C-alpha positions as protocol buffer text, in pm:
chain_id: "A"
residue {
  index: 1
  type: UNK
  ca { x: 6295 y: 7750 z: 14429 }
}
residue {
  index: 2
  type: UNK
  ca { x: 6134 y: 7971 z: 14722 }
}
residue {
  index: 3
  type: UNK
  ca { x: 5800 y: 8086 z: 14752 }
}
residue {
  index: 4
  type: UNK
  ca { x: 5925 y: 8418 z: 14688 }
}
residue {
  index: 5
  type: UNK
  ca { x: 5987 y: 8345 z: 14377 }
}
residue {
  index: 6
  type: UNK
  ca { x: 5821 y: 8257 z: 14062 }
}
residue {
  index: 7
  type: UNK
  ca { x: 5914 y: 8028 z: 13787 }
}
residue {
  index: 8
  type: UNK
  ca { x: 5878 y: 8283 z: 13505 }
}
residue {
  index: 9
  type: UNK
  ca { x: 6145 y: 8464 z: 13647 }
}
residue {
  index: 10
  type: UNK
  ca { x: 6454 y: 8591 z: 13411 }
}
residue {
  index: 11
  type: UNK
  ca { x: 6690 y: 8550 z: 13719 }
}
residue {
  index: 12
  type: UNK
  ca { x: 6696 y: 8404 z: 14052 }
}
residue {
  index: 13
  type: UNK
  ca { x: 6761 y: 8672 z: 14294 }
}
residue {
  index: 14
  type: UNK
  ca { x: 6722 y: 8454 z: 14603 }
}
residue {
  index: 15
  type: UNK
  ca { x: 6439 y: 8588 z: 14881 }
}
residue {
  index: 16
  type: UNK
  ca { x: 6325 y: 8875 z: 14812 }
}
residue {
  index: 17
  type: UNK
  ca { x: 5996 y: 9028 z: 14872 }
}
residue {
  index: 18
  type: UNK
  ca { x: 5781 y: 8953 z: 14593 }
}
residue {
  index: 19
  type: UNK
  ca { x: 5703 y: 9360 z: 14510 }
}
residue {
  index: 20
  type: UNK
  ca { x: 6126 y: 9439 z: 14505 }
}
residue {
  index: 21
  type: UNK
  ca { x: 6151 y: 9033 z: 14303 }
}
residue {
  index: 22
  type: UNK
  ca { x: 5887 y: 9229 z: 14036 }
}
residue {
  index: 23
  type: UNK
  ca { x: 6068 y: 9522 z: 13978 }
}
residue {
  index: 24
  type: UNK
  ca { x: 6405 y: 9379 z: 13956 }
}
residue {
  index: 25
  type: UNK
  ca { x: 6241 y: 9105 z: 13699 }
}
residue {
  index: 26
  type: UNK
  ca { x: 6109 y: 9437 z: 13536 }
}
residue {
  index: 27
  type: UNK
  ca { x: 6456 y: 9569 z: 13531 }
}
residue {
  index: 28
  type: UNK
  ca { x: 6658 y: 9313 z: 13361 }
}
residue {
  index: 29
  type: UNK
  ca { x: 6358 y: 9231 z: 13087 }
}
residue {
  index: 30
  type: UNK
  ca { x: 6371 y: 9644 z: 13018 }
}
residue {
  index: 31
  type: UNK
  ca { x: 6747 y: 9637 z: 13020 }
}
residue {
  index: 32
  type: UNK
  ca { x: 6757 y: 9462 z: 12647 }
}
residue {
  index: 33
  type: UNK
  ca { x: 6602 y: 9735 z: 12513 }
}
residue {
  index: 34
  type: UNK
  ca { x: 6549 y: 10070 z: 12756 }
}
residue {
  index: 35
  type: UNK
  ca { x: 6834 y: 10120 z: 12992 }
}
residue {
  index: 36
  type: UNK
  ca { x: 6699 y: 10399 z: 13094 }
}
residue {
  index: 37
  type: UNK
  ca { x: 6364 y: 10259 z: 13214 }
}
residue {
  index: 38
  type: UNK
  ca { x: 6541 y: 9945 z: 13385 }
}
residue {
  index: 39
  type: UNK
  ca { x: 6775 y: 10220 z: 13580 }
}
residue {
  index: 40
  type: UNK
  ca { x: 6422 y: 10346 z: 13701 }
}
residue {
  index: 41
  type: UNK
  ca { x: 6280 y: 10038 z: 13790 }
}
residue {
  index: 42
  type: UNK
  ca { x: 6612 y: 9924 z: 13951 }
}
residue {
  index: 43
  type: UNK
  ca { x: 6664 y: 10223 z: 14162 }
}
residue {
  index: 44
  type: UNK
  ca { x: 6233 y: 10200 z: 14241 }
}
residue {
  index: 45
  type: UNK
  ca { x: 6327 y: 9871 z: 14390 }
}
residue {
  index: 46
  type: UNK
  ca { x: 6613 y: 9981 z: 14581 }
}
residue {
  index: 47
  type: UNK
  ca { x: 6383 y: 10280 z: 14736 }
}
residue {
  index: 48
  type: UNK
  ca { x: 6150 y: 10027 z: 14854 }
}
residue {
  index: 49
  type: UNK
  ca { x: 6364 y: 9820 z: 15016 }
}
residue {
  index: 50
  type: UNK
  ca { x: 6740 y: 9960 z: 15099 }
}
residue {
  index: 51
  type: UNK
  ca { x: 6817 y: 9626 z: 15291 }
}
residue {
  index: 52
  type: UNK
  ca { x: 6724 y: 9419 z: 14996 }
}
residue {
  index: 53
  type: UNK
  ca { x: 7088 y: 9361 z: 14842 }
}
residue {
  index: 54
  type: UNK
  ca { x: 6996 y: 9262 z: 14462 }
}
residue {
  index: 55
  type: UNK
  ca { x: 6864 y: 9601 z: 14432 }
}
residue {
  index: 56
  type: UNK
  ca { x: 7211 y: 9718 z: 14437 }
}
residue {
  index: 57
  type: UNK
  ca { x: 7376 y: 9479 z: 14236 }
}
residue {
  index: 58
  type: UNK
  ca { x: 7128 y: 9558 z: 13964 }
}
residue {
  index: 59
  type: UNK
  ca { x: 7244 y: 9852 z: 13951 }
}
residue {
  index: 60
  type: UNK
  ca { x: 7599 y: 9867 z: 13989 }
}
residue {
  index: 61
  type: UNK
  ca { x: 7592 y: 9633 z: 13728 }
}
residue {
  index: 62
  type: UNK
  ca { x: 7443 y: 9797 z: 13461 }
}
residue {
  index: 63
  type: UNK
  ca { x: 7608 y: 10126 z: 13482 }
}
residue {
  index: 64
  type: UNK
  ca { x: 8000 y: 9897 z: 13475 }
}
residue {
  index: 65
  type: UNK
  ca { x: 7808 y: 9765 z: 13191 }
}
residue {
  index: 66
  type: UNK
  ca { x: 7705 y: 10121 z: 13015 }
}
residue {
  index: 67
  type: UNK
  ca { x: 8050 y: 10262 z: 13142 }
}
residue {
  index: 68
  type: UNK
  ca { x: 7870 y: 10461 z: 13399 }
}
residue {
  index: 69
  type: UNK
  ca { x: 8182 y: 10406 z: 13603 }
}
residue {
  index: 70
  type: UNK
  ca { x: 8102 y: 10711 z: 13862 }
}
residue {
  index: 71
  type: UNK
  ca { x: 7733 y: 10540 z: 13911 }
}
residue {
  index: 72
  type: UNK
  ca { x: 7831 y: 10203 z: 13948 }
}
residue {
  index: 73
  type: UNK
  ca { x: 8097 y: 10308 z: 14201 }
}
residue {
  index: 74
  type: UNK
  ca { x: 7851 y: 10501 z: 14431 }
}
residue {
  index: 75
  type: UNK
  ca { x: 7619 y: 10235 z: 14445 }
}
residue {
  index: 76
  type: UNK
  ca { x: 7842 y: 9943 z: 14448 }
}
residue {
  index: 77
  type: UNK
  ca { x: 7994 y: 10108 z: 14798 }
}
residue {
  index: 78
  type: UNK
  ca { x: 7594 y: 10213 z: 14932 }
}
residue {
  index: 79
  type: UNK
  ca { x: 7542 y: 9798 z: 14868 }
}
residue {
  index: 80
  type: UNK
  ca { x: 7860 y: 9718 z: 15046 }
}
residue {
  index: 81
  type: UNK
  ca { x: 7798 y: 9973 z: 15352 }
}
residue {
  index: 82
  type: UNK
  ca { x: 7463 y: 9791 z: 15333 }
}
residue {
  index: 83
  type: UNK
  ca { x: 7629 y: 9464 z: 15304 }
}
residue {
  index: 84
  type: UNK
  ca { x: 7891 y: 9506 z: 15621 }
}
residue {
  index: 85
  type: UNK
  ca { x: 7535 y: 9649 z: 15819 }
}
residue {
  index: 86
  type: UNK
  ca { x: 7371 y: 9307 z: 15794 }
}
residue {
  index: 87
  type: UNK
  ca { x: 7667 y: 9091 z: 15872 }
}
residue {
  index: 88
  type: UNK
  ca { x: 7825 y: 9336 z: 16136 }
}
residue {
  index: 89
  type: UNK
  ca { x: 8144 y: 9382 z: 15948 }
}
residue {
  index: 90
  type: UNK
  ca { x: 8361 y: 9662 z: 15961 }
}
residue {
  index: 91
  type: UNK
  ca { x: 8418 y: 9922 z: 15674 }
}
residue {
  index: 92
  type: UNK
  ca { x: 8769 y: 9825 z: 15567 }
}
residue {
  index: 93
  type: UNK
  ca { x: 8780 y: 9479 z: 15429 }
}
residue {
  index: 94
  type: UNK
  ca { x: 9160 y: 9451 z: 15562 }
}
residue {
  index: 95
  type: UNK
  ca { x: 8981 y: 9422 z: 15884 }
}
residue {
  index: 96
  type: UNK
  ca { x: 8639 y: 9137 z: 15757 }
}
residue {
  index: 97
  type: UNK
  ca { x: 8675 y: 8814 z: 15951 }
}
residue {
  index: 98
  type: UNK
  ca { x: 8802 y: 8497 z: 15766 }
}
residue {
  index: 99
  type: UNK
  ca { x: 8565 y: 8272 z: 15739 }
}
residue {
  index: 100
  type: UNK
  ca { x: 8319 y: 8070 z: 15501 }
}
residue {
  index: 101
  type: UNK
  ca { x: 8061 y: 8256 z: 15340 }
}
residue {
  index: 102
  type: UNK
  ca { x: 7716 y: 8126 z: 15238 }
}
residue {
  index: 103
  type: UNK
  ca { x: 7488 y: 8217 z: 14878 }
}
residue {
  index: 104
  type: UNK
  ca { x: 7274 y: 8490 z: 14910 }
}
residue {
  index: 105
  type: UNK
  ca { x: 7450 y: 8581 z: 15283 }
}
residue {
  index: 106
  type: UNK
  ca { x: 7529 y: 8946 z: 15292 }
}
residue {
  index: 107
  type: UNK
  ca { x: 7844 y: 8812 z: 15347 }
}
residue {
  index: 108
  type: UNK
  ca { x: 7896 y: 8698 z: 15002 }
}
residue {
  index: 109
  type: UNK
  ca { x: 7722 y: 9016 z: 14861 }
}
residue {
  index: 110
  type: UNK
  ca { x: 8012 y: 9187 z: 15037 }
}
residue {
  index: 111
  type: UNK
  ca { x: 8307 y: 9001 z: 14900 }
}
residue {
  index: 112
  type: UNK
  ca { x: 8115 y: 8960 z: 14565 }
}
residue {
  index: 113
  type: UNK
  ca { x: 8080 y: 9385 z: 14547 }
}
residue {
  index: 114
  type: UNK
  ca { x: 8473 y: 9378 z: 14662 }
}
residue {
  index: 115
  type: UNK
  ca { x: 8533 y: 9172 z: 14337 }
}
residue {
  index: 116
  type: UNK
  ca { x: 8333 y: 9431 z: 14135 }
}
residue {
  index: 117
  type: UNK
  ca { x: 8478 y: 9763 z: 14281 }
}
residue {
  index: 118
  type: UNK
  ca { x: 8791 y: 9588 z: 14198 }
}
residue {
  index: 119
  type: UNK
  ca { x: 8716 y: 9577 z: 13838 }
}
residue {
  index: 120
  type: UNK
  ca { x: 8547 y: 9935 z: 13837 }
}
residue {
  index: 121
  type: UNK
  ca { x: 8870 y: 10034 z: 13974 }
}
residue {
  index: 122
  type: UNK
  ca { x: 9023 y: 9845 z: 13697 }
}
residue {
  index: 123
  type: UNK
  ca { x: 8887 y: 10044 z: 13465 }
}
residue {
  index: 124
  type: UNK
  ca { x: 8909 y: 10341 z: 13653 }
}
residue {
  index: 125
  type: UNK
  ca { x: 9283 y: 10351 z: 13571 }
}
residue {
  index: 126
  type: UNK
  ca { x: 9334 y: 10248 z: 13922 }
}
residue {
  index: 127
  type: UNK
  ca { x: 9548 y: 9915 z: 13916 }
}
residue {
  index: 128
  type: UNK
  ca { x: 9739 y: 9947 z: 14258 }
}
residue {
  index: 129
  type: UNK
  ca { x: 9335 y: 10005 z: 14421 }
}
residue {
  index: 130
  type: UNK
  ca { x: 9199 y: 9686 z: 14216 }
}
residue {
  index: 131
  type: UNK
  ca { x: 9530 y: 9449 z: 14267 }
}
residue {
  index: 132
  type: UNK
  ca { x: 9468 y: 9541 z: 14644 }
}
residue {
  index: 133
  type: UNK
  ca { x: 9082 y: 9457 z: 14683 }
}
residue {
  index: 134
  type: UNK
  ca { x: 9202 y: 9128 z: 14466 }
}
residue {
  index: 135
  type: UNK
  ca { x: 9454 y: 9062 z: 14737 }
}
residue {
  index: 136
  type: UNK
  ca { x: 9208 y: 9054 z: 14965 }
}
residue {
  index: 137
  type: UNK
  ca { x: 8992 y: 8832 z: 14816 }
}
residue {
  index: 138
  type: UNK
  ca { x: 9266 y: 8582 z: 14787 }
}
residue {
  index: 139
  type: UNK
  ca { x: 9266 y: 8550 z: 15125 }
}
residue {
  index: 140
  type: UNK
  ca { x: 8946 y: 8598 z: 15214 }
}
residue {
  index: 141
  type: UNK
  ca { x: 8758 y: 8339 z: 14918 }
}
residue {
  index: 142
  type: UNK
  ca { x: 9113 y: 8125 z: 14833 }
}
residue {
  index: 143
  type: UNK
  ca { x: 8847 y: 7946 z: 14634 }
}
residue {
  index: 144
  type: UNK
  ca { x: 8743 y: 8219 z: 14403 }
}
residue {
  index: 145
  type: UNK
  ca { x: 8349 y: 8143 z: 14456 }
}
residue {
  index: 146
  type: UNK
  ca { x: 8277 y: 8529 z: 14410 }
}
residue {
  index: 147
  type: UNK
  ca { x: 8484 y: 8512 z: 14048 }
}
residue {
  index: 148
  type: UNK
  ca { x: 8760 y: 8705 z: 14180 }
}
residue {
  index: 149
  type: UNK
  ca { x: 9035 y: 8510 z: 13975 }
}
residue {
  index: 150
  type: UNK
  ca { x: 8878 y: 8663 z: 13640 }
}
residue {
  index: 151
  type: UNK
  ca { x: 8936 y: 9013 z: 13711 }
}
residue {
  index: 152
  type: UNK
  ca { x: 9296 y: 8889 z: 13827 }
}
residue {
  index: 153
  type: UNK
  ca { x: 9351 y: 8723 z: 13562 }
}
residue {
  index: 154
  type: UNK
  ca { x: 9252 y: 9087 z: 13340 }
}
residue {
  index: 155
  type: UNK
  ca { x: 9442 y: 9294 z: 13559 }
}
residue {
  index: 156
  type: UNK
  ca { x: 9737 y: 9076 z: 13484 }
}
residue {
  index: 157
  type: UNK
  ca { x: 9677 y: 9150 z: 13100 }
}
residue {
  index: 158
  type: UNK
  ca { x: 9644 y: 9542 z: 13193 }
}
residue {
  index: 159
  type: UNK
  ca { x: 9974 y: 9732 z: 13201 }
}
């Protein structure tokens, strides 16, 4: 553990600042029983800190959770343009580099938020979009360390 961190936290964000590391603790607690309050608290964290990934992964997670589909997609792709900032990639992921990608490295955050656009594209209707991000991914994490093979895997089972 980091000193950024403290042990009665829900979830392990990595380094974070320890005001954005409240808020998103905040968040997920409120998120069992107010969604509405840990939206707040999610998007209060993202306001004080845009470069702070987790933020947006909050975020975009909760709305593919609630079926907020058009939410989740804006803010997955403001956490990816974020994302491909901080490691210098460029916007279209045909184009991102090959190469190993570390835990908590921007770099991951970017092929992890490919993985989820995927799926919100998934459920978007939009199988040729999602089958191509997943393509992608196979190349770029053959290993699958960002979970890509499970929304493979569904989009196999989706006609």
């Amino acid at each position: 553990m980091n000193d950024l961190t403290r042990e009665s936290d829900l979830v392990d964000f990595g380094e974070l600042s320890p005001a954005v590391n409240e808020l998103l603790q905040k968040g997920v607690l409120a998120y069992r029983s107010d969604k509405a309050r840990a939206d707040e608290l999610f998007r209060e964290a993202l306001e004080l800190s845009p470069h702070e990934l987790p933020a947006y992964y909050c975020l975009y997670k909760i709305h593919t959770y609630m079926g907020n589909l058009e939410v989740a997609w804006i803010v997955a792709n403001q956490g990816l343009e974020e994302a491909l900032r901080q490691c210098g990639w460029p916007l279209d992921p045909h184009s991102w580099p090959l190469k190993e990608t570390a835990p908590g490295s921007p770099e991951r955050f970017a092929l992890y938020t490919l993985k989820a656009l995927s799926f919100i594209q998934l459920k978007r209707g939009n199988k040729p979009k999602a089958m191509e991000n997943l393509d992608i991914l196979r190349v770029l994490d053959p290993k699958g360390y960002v979970g890509w093979t499970v929304i493979y895997e569904l989009a196999q089972g989706v006609a």
